[in-house]
Coordinates of C-alpha atoms in Angstrom, one line a residue:
Chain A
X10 CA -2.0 -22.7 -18.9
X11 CA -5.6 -21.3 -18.2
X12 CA -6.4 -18.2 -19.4
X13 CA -6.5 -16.5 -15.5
X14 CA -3.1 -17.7 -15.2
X15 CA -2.2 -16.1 -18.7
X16 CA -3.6 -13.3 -17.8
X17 CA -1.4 -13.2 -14.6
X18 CA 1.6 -13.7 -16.8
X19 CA 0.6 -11.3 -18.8
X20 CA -0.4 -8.7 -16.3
X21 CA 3.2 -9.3 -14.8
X22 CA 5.1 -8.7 -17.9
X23 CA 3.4 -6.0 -19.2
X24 CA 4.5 -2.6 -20.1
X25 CA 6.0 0.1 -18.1
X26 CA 7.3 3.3 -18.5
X27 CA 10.9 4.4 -17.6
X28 CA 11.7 6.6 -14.6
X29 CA 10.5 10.4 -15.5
X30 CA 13.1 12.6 -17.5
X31 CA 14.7 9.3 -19.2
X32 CA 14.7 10.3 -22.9
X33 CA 16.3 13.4 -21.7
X34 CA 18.9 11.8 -20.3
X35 CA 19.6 9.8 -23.4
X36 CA 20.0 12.8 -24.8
X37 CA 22.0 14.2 -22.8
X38 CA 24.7 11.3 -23.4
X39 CA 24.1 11.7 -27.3
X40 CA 27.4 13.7 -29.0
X41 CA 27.7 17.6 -29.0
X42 CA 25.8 18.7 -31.8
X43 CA 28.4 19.8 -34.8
X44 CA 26.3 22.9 -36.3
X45 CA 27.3 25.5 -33.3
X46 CA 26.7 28.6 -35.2
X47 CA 23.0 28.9 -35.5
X48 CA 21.5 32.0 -34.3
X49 CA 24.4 34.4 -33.8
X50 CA 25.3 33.3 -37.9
X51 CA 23.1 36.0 -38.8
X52 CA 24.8 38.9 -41.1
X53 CA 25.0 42.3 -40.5
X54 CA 22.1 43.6 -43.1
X55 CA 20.0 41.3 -41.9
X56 CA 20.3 42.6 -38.4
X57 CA 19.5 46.2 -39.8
X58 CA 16.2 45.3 -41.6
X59 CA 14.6 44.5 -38.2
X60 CA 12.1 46.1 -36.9
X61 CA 12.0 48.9 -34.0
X62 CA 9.7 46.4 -32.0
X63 CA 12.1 43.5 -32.7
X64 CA 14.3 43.7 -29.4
X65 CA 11.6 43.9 -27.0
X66 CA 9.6 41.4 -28.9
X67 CA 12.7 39.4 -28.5
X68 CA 12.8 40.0 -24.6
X69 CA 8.9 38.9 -23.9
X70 CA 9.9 35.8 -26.6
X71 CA 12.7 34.7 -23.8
X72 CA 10.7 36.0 -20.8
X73 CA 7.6 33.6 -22.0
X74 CA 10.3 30.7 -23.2
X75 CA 12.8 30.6 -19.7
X76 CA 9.0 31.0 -17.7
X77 CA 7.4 27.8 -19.8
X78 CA 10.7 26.5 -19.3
X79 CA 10.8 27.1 -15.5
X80 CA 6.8 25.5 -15.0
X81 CA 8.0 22.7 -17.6
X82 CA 10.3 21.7 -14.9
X83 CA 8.5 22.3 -11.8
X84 CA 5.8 19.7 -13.8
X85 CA 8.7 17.4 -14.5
X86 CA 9.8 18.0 -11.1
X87 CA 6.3 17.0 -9.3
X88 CA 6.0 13.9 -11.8
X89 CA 9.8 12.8 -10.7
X90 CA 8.7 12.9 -7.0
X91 CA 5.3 11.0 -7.8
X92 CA 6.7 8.4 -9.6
X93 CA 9.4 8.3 -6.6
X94 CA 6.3 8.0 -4.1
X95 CA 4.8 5.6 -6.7
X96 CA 7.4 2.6 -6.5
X97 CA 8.4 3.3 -3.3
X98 CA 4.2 2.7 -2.2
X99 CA 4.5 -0.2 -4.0
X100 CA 7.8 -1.5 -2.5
X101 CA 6.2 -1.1 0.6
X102 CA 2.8 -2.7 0.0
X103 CA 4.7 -5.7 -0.8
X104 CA 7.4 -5.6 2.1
X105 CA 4.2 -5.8 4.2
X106 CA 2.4 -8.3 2.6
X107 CA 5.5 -10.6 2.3
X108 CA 5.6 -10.0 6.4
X109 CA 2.3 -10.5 7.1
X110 CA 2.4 -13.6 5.5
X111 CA 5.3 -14.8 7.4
X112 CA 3.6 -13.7 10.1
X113 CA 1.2 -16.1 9.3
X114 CA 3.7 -18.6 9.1
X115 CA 5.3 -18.4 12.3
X116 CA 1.8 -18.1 14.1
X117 CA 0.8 -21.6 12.6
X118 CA 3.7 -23.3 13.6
X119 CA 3.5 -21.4 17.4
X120 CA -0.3 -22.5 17.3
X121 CA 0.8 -26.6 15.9
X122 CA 3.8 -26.8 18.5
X123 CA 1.4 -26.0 21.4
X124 CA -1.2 -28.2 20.3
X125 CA 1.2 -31.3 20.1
X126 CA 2.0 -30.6 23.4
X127 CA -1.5 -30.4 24.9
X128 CA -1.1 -26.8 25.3
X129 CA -4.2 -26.0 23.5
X130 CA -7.9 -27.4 23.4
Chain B
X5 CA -8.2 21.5 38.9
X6 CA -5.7 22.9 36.5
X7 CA -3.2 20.5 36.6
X8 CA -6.0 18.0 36.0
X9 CA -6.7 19.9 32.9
X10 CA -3.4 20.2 32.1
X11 CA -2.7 16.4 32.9
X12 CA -5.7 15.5 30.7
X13 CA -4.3 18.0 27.8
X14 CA -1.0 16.4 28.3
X15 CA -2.2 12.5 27.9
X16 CA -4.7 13.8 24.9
X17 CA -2.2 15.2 22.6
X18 CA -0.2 12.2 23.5
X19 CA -2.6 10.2 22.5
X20 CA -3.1 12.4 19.3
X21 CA 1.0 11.7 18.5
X22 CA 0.8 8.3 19.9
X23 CA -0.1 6.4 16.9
X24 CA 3.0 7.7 15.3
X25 CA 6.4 6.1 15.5
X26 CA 9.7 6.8 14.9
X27 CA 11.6 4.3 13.0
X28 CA 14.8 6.6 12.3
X29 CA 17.2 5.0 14.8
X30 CA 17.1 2.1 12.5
X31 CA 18.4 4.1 9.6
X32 CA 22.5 3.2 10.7
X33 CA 21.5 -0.3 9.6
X34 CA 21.3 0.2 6.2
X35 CA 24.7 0.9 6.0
X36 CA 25.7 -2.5 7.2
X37 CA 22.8 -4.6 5.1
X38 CA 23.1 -6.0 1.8
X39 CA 19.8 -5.1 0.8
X40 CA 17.7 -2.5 2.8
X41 CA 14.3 -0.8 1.9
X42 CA 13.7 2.8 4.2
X43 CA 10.5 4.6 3.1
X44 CA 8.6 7.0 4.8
X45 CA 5.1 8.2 2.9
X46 CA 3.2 10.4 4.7
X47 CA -0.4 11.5 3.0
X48 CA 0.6 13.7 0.2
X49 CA 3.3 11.7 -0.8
X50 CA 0.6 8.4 -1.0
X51 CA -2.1 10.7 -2.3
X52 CA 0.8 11.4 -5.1
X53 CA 1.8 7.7 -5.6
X54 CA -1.8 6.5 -5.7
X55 CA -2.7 9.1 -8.3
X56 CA -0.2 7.3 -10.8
X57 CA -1.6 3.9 -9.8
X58 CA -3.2 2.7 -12.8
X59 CA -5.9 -0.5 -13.5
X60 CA -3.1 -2.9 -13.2
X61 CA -2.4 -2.1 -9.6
X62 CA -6.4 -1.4 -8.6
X63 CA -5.6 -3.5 -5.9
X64 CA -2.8 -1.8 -4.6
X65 CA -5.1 1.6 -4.7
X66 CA -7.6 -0.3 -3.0
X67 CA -5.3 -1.3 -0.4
X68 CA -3.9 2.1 0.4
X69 CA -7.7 4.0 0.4
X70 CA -7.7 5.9 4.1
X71 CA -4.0 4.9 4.7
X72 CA -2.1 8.4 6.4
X73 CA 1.6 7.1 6.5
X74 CA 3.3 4.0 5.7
X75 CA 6.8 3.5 6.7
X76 CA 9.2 0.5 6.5
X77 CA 12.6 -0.2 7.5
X78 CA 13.2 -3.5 6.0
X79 CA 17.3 -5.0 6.3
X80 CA 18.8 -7.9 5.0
X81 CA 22.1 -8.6 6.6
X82 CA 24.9 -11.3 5.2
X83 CA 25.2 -12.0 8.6
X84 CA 24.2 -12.6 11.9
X85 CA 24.5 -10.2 15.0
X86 CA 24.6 -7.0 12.1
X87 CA 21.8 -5.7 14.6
X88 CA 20.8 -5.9 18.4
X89 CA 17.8 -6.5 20.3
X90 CA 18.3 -2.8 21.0
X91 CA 17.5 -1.7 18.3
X92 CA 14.6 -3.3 18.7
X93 CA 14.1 -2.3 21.6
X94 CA 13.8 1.4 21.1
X95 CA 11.1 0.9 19.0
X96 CA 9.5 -1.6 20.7
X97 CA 9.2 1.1 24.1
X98 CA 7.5 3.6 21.6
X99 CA 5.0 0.6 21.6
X100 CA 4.0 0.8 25.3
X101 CA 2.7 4.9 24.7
X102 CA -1.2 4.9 25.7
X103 CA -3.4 3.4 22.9
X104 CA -0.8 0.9 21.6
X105 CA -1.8 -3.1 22.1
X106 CA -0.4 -5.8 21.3
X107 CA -2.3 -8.0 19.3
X108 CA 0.3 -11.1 19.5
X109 CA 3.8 -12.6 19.8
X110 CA 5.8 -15.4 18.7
X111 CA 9.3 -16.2 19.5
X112 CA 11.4 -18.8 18.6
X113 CA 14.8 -19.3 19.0
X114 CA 16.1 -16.2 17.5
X115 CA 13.7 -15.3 15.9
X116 CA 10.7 -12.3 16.8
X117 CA 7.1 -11.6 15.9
X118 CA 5.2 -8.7 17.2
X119 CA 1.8 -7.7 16.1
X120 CA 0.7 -3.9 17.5
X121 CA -2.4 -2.4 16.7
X122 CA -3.0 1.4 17.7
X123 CA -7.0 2.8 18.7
X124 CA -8.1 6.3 19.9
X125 CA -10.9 7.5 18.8
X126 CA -10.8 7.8 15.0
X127 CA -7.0 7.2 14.6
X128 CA -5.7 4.2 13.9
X129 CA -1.9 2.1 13.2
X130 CA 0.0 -0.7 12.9
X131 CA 2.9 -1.9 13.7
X132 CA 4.7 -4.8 12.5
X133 CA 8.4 -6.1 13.9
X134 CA 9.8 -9.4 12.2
X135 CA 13.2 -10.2 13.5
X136 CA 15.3 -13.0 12.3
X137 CA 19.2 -13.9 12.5
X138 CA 20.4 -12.1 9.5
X139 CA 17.1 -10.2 8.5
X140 CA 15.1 -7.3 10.4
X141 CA 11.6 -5.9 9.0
X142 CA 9.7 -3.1 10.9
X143 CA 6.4 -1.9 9.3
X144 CA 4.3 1.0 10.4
X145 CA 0.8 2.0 8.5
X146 CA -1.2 4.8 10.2
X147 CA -5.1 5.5 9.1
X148 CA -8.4 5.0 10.3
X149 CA -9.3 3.2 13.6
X150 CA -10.6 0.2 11.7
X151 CA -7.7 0.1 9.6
X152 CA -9.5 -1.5 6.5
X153 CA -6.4 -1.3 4.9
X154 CA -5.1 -3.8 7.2
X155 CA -7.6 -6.2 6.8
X156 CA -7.1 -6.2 2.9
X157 CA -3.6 -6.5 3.1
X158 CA -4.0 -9.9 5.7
X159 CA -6.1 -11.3 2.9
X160 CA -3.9 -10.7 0.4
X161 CA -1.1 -12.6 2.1
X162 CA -4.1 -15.4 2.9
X163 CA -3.9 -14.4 7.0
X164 CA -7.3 -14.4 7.9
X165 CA -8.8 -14.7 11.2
X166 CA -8.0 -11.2 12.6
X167 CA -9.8 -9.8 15.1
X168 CA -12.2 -7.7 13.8
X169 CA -11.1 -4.5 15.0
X170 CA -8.2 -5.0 13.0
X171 CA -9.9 -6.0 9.8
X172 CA -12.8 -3.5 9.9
X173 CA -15.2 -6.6 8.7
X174 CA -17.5 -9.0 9.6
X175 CA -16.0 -12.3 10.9
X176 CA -18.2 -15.3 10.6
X177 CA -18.8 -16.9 13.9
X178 CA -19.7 -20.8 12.1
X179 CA -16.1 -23.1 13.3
X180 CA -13.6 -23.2 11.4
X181 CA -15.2 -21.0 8.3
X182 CA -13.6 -17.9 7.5
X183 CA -13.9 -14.7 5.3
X184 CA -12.3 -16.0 2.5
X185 CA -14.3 -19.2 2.2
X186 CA -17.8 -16.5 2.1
X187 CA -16.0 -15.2 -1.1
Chain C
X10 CA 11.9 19.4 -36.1
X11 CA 10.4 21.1 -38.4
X12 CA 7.6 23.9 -37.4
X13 CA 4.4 23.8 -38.6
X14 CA 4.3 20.5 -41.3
X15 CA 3.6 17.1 -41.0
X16 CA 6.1 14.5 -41.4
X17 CA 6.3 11.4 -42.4
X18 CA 7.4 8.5 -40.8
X19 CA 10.5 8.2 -43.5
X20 CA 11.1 12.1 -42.5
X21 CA 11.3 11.4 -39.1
X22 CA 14.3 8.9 -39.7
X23 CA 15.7 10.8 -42.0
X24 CA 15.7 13.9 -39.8
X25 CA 17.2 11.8 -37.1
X26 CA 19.7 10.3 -38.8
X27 CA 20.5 14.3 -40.2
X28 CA 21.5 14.9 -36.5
X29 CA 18.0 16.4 -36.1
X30 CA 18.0 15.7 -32.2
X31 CA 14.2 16.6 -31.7
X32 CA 13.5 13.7 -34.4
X33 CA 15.7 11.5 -32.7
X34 CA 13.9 12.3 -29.4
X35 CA 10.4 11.5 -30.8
X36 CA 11.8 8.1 -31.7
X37 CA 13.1 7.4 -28.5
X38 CA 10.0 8.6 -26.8
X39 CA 7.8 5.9 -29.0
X40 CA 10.3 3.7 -28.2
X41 CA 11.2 4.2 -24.5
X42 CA 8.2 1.8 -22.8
X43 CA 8.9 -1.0 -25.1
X44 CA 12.5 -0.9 -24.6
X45 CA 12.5 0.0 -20.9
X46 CA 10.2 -3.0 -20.3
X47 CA 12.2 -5.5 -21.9
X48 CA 15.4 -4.7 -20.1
X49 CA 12.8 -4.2 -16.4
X50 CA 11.1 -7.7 -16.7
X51 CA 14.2 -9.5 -17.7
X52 CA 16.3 -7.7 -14.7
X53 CA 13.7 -6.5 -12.1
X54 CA 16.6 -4.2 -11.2
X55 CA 15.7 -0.2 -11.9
X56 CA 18.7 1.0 -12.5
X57 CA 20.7 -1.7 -14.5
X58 CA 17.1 -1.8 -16.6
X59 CA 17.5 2.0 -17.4
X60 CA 21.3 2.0 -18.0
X61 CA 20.9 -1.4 -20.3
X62 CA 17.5 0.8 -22.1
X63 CA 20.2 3.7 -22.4
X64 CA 22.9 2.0 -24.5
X65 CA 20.5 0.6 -26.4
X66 CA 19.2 4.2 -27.9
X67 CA 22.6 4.8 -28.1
X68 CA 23.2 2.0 -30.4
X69 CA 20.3 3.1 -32.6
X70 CA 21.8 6.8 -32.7
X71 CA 25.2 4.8 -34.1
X72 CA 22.6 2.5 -36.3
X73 CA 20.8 4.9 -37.9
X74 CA 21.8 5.4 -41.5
X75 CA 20.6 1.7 -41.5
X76 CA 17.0 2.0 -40.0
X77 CA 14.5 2.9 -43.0
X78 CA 10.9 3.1 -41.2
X79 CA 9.5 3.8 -37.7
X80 CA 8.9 0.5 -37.6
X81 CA 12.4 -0.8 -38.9
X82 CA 13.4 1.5 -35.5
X83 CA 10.9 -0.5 -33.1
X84 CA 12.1 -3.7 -34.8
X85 CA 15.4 -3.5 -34.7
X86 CA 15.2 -1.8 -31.2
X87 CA 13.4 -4.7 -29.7
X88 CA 15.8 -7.5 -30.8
X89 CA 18.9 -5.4 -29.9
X90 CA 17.3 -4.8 -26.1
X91 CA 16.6 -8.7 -25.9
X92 CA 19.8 -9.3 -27.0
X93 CA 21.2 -7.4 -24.5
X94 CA 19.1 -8.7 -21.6
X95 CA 20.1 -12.1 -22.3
X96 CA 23.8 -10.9 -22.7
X97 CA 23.0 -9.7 -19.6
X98 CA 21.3 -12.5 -17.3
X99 CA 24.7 -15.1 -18.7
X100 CA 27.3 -12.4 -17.2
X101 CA 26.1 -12.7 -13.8
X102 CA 27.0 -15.7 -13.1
X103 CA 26.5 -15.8 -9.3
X104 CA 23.6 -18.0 -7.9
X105 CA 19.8 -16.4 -8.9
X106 CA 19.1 -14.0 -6.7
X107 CA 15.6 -15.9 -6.0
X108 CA 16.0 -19.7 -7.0
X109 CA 12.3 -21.3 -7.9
X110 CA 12.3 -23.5 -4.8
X111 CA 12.6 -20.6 -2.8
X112 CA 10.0 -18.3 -3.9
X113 CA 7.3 -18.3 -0.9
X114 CA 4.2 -20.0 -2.3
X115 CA 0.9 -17.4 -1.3
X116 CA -1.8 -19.4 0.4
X117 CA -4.4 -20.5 -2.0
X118 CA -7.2 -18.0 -2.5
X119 CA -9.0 -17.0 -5.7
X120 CA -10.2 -14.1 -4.3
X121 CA -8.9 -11.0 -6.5
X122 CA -7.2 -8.8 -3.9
X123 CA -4.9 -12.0 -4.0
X124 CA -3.9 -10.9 -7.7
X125 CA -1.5 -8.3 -6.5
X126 CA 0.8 -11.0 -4.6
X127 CA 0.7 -13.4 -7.3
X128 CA 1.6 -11.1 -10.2
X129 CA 4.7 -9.9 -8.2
X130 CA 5.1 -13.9 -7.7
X131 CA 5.0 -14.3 -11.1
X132 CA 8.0 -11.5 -11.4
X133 CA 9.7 -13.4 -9.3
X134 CA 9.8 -16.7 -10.9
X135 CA 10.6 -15.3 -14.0
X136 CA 13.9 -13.9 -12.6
X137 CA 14.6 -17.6 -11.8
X138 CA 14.3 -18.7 -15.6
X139 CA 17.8 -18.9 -17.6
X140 CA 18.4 -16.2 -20.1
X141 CA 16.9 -17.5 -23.3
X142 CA 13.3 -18.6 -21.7
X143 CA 12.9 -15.3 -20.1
X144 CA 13.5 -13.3 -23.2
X145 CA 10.9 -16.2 -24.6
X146 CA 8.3 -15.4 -22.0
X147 CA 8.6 -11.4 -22.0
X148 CA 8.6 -11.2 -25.7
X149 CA 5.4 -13.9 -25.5
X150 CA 3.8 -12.1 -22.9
X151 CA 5.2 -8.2 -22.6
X152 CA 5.1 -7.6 -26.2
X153 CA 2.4 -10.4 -27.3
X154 CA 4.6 -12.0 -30.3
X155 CA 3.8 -14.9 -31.8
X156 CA 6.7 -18.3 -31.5
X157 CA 7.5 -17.4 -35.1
X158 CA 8.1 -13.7 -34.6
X159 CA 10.1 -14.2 -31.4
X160 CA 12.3 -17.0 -33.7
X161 CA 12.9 -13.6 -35.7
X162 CA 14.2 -11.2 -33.3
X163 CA 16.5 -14.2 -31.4
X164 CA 17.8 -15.9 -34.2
X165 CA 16.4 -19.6 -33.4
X166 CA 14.3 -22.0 -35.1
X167 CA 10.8 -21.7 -34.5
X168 CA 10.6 -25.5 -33.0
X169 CA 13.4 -24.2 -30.2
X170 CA 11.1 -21.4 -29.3
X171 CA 7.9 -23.5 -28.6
X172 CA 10.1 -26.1 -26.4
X173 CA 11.3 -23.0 -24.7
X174 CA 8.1 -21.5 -24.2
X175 CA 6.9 -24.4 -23.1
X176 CA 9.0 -25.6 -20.5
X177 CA 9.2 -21.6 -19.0
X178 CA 5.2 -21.5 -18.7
X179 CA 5.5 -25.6 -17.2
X180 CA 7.7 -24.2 -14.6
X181 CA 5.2 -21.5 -13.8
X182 CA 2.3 -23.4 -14.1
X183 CA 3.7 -25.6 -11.3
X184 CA 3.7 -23.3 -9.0
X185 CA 0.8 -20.9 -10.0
X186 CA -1.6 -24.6 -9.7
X187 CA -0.4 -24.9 -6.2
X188 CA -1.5 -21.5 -5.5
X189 CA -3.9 -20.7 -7.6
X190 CA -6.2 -23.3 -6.7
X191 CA -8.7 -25.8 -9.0
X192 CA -9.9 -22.9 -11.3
X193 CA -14.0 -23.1 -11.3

């Protein structure tokens, strides 16, 4: 095999990347996790050295975290719709070559049955 | 004078819609084909898809440089008479709007070829109808008037010989040569 | 994952195996293309390729007090997801869903914008090859491994992966010369 055809072979099988949001979803089907009791564990003197400042700190931590959180997904969500418009492009790019080139086809043998029967100069 | 106005109005935003087509009556079919393909991309959604394209499809970004919409409705059926000239049909009339020519036609027993090719002013589209027995294939690209698009994707499938407002390029005039054989 | 240091390969497996879930994530992310790929050029079918890619992470989740390295992970994950594709390709048993003789040949032209069709030609015909050559001709040609290194991850003699590889690229090469054309 030439090294243009290799490279065809190659180009063919190379790598690509999964649908957006699949690790996620592998997580998702992994086990529920077994330590449950993480940030609510926390005793009672622990909770009374804090600082006057903690709670609303505490409140612009998750404010900041769910809005991160909210344009993390809107990202996600715009890459999930271009990699949507992405495969179906290419689907479609070769739909139409495939029928242009039957196209062809069917011409050819229009334009060779016409000439058989003197139809055509 | 003012229904000639209006008259003219009328026939020039139909000619601005013109180009586009409505392939949605042929949506029913997927639920009777074994394998169907229904995409509709308008320009963001292929300015979104291109953006992702990367050097192993250049050709495929090439390709779809200027192009506006692209939809397909593509059906394989396990068997004949799953669809009926009439639904051909109703896209076929969408065809005979003003600007809309067809380029050529082959039948054959049961099977269809159409070739359309849309022109007004700087707006241009295609439209391609393949029927056969147990498979039906309509394909509609909308872009520029000289559709360069087109004419790369007829070289990619090797059909050469289009009419140059199709193709958007030079066609040598020497017998029997074509585009391909310059390259 | 923990904030702030730097961790070793060996931590990172460790951490996983720990239950650590972000650790466990980063190793499927390093993973996901190679995996993904295996299981999409062996089916060409989206969603049986990301279901088969799937099972096989969950696998390693099950496997991993028995991984040691990063690259035990990628090892072991790439002859587990071949494994599976060819386990795969023998279960369907009905007809090919393209057979080699009908795969449309593209008209012969050497001009690039003709790559495009042939590479999704060439996707084709590999879809037509039995089990054990495809999984011969993606590991070849997706992940670039060497006859002896492909007799590793499937289990065969060296000498059966040559004949293998051989005969998949003849069958290609047959067509591909009758399209490509008489290369200058």
């Amino acid at each position: 095999m030439n090294s243009r055809e290799e490279n065809l072979v190659r180009s063919a099988l190379r790598r690509v990347d999964p649908p957006a949001g699949f690790a996620e979803r592998v997580l998702a089907r992994l086990p529920a996790e077994k330590s449950g009791r993480k940030w609510y564990a926390m005793r009672g003197w622990r909770l009374a050295l804090m600082p006057q400042w903690a709670p609303a700190a505490a409140v612009l931590l998750i404010a900041g975290v769910v809005l991160g959180s909210w344009e993390a997904h809107q990202i996600r969500e715009r890459k999930a719709k271009a990699e949507q418009a992405k495969v179906e492009l290419l689907e479609a790019l070769q739909i139409t070559s495939a029928k242009i080139q039957y196209t062809r086809g069917r011409v050819f043998r229009a334009l060779t049955a016409a000439q058989n029967k003197g139809g055509l100069l | 004078m003012i229904q000639n106005l209006v008259s003219l109005a009328l026939v020039a935003s139909g000619l601005c819609v013109g180009q586009q087509l409505d392939l949605s009556s042929l949506d029913k079919l997927a639920e009777k084909a074994k394998e169907s393909s229904v995409i509709t991309l308008d320009q963001d959604k292929i300015a979104m898809a291109s953006g992702l394209l990367d050097n192993g499809n250049a050709n495929a970004k090439e390709i779809v440089k200027g192009l506006k919409g692209v939809s397909v409705r593509s059906f394989e059926f396990a068997e004949k008479g799953a669809y009926s000239m009439a639904d051909v049909e109703a896209i076929r009339k969408q065809l005979t709007a003003p600007g809309w020519s067809k380029v050529f036609e082959v039948k054959d027993g049961n099977e269809m070829v159409q070739m359309w090719f849309f022109s007004v002013k700087d707006q241009g589209a295609m439209a391609l109808i393949t029927a056969e027995p147990t498979e039906l294939t309509v394909v509609h690209l909308t872009g520029p008037a000289d559709l360069a698009a087109l004419g790369k994707l007829a070289r990619l499938a090797g059909v050469s010989n289009l009419p140059k407002q199709l193709t958007g390029e030079g066609r040598n005039k020497d017998k029997g040569k074509t585009q391909d054989d310059e390259n | 994952m923990l904030a702030g240091t730097e961790q070793t390969g060996g931590d990172l497996v460790r951490l996983a195996t720990a239950g650590d879930r972000d650790a466990f994530a980063t190793l499927v992310r390093m993973n996901q293309s190679m995996v993904y790929s295996l299981a999409w050029n062996s089916l060409r079918d989206q969603a049986t390729a990301e279901e088969l890619a799937q099972d096989v992470f969950m696998e390693l989740y099950k496997a991993l007090p028995s991984v040691e390295s990063p690259a035990h992970v990628t090892n072991w994950l790439r002859r587990v997801a071949t494994h599976r594709c060819i386990d795969h390709v023998r279960r369907e048993r009905s007809r090919p869903k393209i057979a080699l003789e009908d795969v449309p040949e593209p008209i012969a032209d050497e001009s690039p914008v003709s790559d495009f069709l042939m590479v999704e030609k060439i996707r084709g015909m590999t879809q037509t090859l039995p089990a054990r050559a495809r999984a011969v001709l993606v590991l070849r040609y997706q992940e670039d491994m060497e006859p002896t290194e492909i007799a590793g991850v499937l289990g065969l003699p060296v000498n059966t992966v040559k004949s293998q590889l051989h005969r998949a690229l003849g069958l290609l090469r047959t067509k591909l010369q009758r399209t490509v054309g008489v290369e200058k």
